[in-house]
Short mmCIF file of C-alpha atoms and ligand atoms in Angstrom, two decimals:
data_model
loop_
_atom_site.label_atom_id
_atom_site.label_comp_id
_atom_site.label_asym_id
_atom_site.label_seq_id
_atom_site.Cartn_x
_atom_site.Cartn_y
_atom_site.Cartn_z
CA UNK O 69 61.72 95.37 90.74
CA UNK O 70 63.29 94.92 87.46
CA UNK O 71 64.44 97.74 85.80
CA UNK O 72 65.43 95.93 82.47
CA UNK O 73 66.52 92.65 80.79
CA UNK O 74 69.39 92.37 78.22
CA UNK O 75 70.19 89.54 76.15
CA UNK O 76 74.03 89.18 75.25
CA UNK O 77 73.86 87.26 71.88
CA UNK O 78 76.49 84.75 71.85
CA UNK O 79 74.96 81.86 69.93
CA UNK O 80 71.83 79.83 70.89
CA UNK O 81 73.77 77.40 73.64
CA UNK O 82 75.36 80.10 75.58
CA UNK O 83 73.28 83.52 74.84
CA UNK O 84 72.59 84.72 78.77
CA UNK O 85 70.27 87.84 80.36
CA UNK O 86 71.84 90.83 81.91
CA UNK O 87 69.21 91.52 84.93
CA UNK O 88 69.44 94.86 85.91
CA UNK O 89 67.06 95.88 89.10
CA UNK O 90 66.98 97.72 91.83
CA UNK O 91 66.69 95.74 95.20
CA UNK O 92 68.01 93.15 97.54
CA UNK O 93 69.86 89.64 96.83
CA UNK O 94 68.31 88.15 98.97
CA UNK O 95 64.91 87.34 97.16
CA UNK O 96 67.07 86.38 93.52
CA UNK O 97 66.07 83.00 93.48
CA UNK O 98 62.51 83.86 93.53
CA UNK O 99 62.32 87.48 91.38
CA UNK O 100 64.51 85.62 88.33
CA UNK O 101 64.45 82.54 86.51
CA UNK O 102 67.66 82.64 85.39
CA UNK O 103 69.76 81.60 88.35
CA UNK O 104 70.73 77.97 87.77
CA UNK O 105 70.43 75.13 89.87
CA UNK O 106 72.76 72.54 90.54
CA UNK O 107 73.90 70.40 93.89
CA UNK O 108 76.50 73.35 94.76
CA UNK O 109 77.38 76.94 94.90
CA UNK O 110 80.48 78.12 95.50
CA UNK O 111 80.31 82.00 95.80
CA UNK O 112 83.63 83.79 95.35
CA UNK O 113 83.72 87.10 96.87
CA UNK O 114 86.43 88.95 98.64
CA UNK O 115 86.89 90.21 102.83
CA UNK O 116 85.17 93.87 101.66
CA UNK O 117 82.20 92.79 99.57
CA UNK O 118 81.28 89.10 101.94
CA UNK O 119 80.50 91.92 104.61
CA UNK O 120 77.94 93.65 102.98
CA UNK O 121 76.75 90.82 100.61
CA UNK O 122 77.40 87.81 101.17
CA UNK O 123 74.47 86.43 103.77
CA UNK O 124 71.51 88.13 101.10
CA UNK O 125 73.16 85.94 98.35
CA UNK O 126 73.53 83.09 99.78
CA UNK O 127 70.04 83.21 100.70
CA UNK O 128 68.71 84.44 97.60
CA UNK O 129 70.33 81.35 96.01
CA UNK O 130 69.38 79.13 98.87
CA UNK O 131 66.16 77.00 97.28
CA UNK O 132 68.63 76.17 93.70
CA UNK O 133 71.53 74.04 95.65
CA UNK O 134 71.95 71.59 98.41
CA UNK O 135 74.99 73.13 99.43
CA UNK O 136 76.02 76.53 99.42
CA UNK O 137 80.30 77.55 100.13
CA UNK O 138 82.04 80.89 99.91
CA UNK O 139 85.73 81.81 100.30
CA UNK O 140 86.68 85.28 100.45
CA UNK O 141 89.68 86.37 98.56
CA UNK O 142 91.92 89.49 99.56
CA UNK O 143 91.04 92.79 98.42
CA UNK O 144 91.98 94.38 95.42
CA UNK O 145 94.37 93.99 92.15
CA UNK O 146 97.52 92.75 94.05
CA UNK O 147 95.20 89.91 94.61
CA UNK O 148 94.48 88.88 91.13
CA UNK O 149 97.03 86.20 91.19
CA UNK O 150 97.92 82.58 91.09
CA UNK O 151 97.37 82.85 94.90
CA UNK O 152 93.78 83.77 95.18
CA UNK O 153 92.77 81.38 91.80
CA UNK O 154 94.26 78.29 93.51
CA UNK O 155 92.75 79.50 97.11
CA UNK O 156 89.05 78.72 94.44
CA UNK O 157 90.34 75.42 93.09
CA UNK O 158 91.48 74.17 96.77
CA UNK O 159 88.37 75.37 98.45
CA UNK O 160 86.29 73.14 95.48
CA UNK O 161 88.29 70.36 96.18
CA UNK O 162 88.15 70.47 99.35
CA UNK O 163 84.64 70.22 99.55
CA UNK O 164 84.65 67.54 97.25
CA UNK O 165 82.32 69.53 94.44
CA UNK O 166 82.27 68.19 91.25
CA UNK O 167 80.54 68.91 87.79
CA UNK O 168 77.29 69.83 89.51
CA UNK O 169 78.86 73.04 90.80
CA UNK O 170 78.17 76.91 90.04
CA UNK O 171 80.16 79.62 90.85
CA UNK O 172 78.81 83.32 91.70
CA UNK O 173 81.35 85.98 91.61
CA UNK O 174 80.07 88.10 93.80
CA UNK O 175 82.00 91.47 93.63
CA UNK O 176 83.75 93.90 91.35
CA UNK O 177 86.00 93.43 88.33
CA UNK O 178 88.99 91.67 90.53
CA UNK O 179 86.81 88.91 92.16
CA UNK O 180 84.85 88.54 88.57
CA UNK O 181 87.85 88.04 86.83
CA UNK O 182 89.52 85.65 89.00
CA UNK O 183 85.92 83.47 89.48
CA UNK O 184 84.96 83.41 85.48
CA UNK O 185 88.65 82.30 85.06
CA UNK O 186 88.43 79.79 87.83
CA UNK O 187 84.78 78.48 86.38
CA UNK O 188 86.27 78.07 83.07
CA UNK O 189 88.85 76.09 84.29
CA UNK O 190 88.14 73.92 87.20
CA UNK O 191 86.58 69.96 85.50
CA UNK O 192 87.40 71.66 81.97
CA UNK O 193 84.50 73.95 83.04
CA UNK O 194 81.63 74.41 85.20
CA UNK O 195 78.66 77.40 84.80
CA UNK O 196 79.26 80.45 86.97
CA UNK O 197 77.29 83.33 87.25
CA UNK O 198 78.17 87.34 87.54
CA UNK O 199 76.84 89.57 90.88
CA UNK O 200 78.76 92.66 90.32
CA UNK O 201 78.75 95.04 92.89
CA UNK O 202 80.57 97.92 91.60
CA UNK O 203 79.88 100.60 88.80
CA UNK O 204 82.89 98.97 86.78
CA UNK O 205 81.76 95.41 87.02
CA UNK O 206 78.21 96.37 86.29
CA UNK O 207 79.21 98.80 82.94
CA UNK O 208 81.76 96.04 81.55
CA UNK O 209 83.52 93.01 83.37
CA UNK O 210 80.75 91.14 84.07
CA UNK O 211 79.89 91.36 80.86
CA UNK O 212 81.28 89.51 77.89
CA UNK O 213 83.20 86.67 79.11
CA UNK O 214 86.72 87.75 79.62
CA UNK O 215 88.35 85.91 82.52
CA UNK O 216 92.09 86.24 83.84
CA UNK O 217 94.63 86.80 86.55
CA UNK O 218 97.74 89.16 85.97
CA UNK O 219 100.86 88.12 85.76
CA UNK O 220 103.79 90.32 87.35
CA UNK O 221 104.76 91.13 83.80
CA UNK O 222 101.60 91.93 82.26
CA UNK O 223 97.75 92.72 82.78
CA UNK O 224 95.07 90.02 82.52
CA UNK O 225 98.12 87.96 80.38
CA UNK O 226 96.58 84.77 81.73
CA UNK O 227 93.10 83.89 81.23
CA UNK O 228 90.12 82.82 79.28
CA UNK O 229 87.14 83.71 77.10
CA UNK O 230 84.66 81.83 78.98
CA UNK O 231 80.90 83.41 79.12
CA UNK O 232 78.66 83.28 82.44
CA UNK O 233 75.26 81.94 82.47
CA UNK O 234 73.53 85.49 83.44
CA UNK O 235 74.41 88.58 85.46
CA UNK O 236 72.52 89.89 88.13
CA UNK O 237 73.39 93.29 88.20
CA UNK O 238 71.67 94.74 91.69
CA UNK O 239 72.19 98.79 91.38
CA UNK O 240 71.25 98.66 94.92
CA UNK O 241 74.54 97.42 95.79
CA UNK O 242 76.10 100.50 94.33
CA UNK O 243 75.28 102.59 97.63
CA UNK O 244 78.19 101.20 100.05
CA UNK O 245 80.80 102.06 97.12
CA UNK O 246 83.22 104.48 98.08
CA UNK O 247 83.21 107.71 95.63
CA UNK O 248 87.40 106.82 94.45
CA UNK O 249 85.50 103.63 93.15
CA UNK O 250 82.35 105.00 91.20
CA UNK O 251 84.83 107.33 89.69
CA UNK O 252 87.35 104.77 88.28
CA UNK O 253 83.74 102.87 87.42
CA UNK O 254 83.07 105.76 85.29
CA UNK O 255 85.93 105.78 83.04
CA UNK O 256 84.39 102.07 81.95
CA UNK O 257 81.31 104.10 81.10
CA UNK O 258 83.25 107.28 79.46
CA UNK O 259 85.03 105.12 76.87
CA UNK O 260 82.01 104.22 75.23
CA UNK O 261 80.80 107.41 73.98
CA UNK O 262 84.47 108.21 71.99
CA UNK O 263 84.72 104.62 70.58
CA UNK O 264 80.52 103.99 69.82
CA UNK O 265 78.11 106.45 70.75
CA UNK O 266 78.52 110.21 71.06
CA UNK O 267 74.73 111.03 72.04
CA UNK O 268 75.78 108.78 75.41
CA UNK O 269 78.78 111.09 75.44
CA UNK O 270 76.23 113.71 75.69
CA UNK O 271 74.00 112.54 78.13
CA UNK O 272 77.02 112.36 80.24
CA UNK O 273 78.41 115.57 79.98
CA UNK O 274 75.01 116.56 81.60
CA UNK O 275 74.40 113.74 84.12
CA UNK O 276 77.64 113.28 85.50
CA UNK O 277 77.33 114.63 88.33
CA UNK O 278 73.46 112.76 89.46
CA UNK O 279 75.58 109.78 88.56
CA UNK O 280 78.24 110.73 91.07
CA UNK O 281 75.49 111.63 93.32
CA UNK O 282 74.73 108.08 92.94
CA UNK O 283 71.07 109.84 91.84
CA UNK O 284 69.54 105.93 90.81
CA UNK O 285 67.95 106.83 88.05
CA UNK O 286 70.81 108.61 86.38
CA UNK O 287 73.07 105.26 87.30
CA UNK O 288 70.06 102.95 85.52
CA UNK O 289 70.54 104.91 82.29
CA UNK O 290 74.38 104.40 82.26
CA UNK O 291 74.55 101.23 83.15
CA UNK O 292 71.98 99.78 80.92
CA UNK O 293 73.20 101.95 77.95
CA UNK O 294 76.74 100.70 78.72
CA UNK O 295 75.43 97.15 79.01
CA UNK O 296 73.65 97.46 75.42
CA UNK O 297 76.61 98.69 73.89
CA UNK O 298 79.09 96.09 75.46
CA UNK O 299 76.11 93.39 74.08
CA UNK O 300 76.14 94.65 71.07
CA UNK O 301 80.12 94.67 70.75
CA UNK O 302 80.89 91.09 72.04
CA UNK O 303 77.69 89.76 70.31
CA UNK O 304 79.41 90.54 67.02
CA UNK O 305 82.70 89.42 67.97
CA UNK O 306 83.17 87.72 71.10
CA UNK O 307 86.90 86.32 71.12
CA UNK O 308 87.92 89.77 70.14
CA UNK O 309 89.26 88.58 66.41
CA UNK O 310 88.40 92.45 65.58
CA UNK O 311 85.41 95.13 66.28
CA UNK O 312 85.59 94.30 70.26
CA UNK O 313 89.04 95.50 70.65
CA UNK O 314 87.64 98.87 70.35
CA UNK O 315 86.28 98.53 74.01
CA UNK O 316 90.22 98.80 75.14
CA UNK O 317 90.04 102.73 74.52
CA UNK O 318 92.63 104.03 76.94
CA UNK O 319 93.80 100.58 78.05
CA UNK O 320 97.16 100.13 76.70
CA UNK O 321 98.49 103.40 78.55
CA UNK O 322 96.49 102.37 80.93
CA UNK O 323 97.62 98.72 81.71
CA UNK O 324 100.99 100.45 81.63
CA UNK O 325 100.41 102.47 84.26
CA UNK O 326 98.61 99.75 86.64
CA UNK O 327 102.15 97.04 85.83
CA UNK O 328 104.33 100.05 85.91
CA UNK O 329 102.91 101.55 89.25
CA UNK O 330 102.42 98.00 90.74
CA UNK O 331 98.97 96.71 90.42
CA UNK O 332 96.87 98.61 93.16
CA UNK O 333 98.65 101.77 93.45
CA UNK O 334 96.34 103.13 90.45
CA UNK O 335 92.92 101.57 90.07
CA UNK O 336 92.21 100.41 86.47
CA UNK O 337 89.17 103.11 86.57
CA UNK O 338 92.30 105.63 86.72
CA UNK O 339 94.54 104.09 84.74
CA UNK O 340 92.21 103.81 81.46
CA UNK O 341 91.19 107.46 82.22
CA UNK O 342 94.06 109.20 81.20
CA UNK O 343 94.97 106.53 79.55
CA UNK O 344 92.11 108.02 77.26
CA UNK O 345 93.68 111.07 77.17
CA UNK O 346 97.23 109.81 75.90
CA UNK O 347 95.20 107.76 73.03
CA UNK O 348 93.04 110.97 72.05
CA UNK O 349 96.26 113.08 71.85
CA UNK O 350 97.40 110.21 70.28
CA UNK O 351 94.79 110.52 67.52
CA UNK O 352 94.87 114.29 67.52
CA UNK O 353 98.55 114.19 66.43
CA UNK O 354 98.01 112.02 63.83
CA UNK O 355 94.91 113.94 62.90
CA UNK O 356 92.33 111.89 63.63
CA UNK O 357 90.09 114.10 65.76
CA UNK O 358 90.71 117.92 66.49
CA UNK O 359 92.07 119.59 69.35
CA UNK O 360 88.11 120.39 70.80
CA UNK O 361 87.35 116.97 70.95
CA UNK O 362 90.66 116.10 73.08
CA UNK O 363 89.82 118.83 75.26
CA UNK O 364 85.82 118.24 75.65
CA UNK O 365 87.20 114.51 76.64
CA UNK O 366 89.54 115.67 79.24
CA UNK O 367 87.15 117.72 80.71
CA UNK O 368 84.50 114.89 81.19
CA UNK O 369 87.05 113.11 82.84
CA UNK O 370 88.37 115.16 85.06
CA UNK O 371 84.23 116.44 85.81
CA UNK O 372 84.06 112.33 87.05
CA UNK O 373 87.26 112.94 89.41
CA UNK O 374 89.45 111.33 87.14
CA UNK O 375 93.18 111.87 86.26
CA UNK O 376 93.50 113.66 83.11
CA UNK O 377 97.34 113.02 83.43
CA UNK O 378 99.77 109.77 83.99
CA UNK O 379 102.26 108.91 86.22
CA UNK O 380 105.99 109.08 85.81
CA UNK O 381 106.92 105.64 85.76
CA UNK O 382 111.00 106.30 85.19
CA UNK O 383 112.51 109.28 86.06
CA UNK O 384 115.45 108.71 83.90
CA UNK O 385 112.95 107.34 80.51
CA UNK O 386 109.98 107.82 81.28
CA UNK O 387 108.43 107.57 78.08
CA UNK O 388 111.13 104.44 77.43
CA UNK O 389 109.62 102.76 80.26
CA UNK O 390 105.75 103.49 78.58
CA UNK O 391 106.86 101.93 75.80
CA UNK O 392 108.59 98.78 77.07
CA UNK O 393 105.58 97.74 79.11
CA UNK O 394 102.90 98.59 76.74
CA UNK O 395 104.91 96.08 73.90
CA UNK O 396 103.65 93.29 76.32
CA UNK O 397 99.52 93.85 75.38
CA UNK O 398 97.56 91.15 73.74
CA UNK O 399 96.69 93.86 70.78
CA UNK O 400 100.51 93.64 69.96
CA UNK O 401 101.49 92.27 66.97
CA UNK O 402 105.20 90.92 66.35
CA UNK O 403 106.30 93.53 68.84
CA UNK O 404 104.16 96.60 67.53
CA UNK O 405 102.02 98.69 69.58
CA UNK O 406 99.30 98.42 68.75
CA UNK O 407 96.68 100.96 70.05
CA UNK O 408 92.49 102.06 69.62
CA UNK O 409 92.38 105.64 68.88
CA UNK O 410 89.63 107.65 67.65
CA UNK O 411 88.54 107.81 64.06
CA UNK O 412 86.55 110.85 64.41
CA UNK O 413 83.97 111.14 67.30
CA UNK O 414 81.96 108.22 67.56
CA UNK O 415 84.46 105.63 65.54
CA UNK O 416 87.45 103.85 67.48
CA UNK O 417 90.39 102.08 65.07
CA UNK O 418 93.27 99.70 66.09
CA UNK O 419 96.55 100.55 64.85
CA UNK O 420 100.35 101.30 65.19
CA UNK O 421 101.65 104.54 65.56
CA UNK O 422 105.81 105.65 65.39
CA UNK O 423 107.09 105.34 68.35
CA UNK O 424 108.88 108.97 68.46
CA UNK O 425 105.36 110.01 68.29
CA UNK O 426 104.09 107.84 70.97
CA UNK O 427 106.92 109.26 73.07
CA UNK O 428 105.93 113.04 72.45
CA UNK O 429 102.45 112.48 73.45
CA UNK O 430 103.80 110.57 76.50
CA UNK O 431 106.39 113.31 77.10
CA UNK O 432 102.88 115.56 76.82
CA UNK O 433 101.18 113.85 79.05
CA UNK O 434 102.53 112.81 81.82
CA UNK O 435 102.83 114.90 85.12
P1 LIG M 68 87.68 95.73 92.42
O1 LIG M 68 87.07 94.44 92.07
O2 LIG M 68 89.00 95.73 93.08
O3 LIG M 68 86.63 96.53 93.31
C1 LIG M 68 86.96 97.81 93.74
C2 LIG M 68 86.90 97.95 95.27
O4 LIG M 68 85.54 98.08 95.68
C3 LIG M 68 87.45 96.78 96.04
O5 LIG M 68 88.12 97.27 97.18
C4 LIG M 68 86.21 96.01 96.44
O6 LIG M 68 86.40 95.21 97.58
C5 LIG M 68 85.24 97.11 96.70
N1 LIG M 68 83.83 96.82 96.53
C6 LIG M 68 83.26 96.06 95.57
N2 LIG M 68 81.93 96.17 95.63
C7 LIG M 68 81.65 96.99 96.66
C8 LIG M 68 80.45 97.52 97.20
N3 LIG M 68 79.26 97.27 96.64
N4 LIG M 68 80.53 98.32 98.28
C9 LIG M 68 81.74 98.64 98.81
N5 LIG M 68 82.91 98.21 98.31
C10 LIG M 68 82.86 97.40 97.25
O7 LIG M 68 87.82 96.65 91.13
P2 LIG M 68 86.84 96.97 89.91
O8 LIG M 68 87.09 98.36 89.57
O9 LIG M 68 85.46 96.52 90.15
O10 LIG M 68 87.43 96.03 88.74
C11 LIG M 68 88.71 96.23 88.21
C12 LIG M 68 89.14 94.95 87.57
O11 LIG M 68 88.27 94.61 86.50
C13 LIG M 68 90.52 95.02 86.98
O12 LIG M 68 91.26 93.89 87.38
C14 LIG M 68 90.29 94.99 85.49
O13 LIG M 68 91.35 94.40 84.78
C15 LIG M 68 89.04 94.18 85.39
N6 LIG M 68 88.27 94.40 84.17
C16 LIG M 68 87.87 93.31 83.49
C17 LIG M 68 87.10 93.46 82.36
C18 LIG M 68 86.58 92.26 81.64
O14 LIG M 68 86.02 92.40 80.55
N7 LIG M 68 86.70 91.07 82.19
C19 LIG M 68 86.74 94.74 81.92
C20 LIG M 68 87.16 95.84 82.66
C21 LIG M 68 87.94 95.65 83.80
N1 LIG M 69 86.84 95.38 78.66
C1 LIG M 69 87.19 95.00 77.34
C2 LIG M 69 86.44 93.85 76.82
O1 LIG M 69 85.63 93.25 77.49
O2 LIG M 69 86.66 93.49 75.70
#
């Protein structure tokens, strides 16, 4: 049933597995050791995902707790809010759990977020546990311990580094996705071939489509490469102090476009996508990588039904408007942009760039 077992290297205490199988929740508790026990489970999952996921989970988990509560959060990134994180905290309370509590986050990047960040903060911290059910949640959120809600000013501004105690990444569960979300799933995957590893670049360029196919061996392959290469990132620097800001290819355009749009509108999939393609024109004017390798990008992309282009977010300055809500990013430094473009194929950097540049390639690419 297993198709492989990853270790994310975090130091002895908190080091967990990344299960990746093929099959149903509902027999967890006895295919894996790894699923903690404890006198509670609180599984946080939202109205789309408790549907289709909820009853196997709670069963695979049933023989490791005496009690076993779920709340369902709204759908989506409009959701990731103060709202939904104290609808956690009050259902916990509620139910009068203490210490001996876990928390699943069962669902994709939104409810992952919003759980890890509740876990890491409800008693000063109790052990939660990732179930990701979609292609982005299984390549990178679940992995690696970031944890936050947005705040109407900025992306993820308020969170935590806080790592889970394993992930149980069913593939299975990838088969009631709708195609808009594997796509914006794939752009998770896309980035790491520019910033890491170009033979995975490769091996996309000729899979993509069996992995929009959902063909399950082709999915295996990209999510466990994806998975090793997140590992190895956040094993060498988990609080992101350097090396693991790399993994934010395409994100700075990106979380411009998800504030600037209104969180939702674009999904963070689409937003990082040609947000991929601003930072590789980015790097191509500042002659970093050639012309090609901007174009051989693109083309990926747009192959995974992707936007190769971004939105106008001001009609009167729209590149002003880029620039005022890409100052507010955690890489920013004193006020300074601060952005991962490609070093050559294969090798992401972090740095500033003039802004009159910035707003050409903006100006560029932008429909
Ligand atoms: P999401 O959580 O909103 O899920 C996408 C949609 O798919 C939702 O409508 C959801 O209800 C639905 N869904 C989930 N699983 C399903 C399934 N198996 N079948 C049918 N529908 C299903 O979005 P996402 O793309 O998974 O995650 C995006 C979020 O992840 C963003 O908030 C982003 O900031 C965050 N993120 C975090 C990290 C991190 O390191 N923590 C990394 C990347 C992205
Ligand atoms: N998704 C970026 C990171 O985990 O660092």
């Amino acid at each position: 049933m297993s198709y492989a077992s990853l270790m994310v290297d975090v130091g002895a205490e908190r080091s967990y597995p990344i299960e990746i199988f093929v099959g149903n929740l509902d027999q967890i508790g006895d295919d894996f050791g790894v699923i903690p026990s404890a006198r509670n489970a609180l599984i946080v999952t939202n109205t789309v995902v408790e549907g289709y996921y909820l009853s196997a989970l709670k069963k695979g988990i049933g023989k490791n707790f005496q009690r076993i509560f779920h709340i369902s959060l709204d759908d989506g990134e409009a959701a990731k809010n103060w709202n939904s994180l104290n609808k956690i905290y009050d259902v916990l309370l509620q139910n009068e759990c203490d210490r001996n509590t876990v928390i699943f986050a069962l669902g994709g990047g939104v409810v992952g977020d919003m759980a890890g960040f509740a876990a890491a903060t409800f008693m000063r911290g109790i052990p939660f546990v990732q179930v990701p059910t979609t292609l982005l949640a299984q390549v990178d959120s679940s992995v690696g311990g970031k944890t936050a809600i947005n705040h109407p000013l900025g992306k993820n501004m308020i969170g935590a580094f806080y790592q889970p105690k394993a992930v149980i990444c069913n593939l299975e569960t990838l088969s009631t996705l709708p195609s808009r979300e594997l796509s914006a799933g794939l752009a998770e995957v896309i980035k790491y071939g520019p910033i890491f590893d170009m033979d995975f670049m490769q091996w996309l360029e000729t899979s993509v489509e069996q992995v929009l196919a959902k063909d399950m061996k082709s999915l295996a392959f990209a999510v466990h490469r994806s998975c090793e290469i997140k590992a190895a990132v956040v094993g060498r620097d988990e609080r992101e102090t350097g090396l693991r800001a790399i993994l934010n290819f395409g994100h700075t355009f990106g979380h411009a476009i998800e504030a600037g749009m209104g969180y939702g509108v674009w999904l963070h999939g689409e937003g990082v996508a040609a947000g991929m393609v601003m930072a590789a024109e980015l790097s191509r004017r500042l002659g970093m990588v050639d012309e090609a390798f901007v174009q051989r990008l693109k083309s990926l992309i747009e192959r995974a039904g992707l936007p190769v282009r971004g939105p106008v977010l001001d009609a009167s300055d729209n590149a002003g408007r880029y620039l005022e809500l890409m100052r507010i990013d955690k890489k920013s430094e004193a006020g300074e942009i601060r952005f991962v473009l490609i070093d050559g194929p294969g090798k992401a950097v972090v740095r500033g760039a003039p802004d009159a540049l910035v707003r050409e390639v903006i100006d560029a690419c932008c429909a």
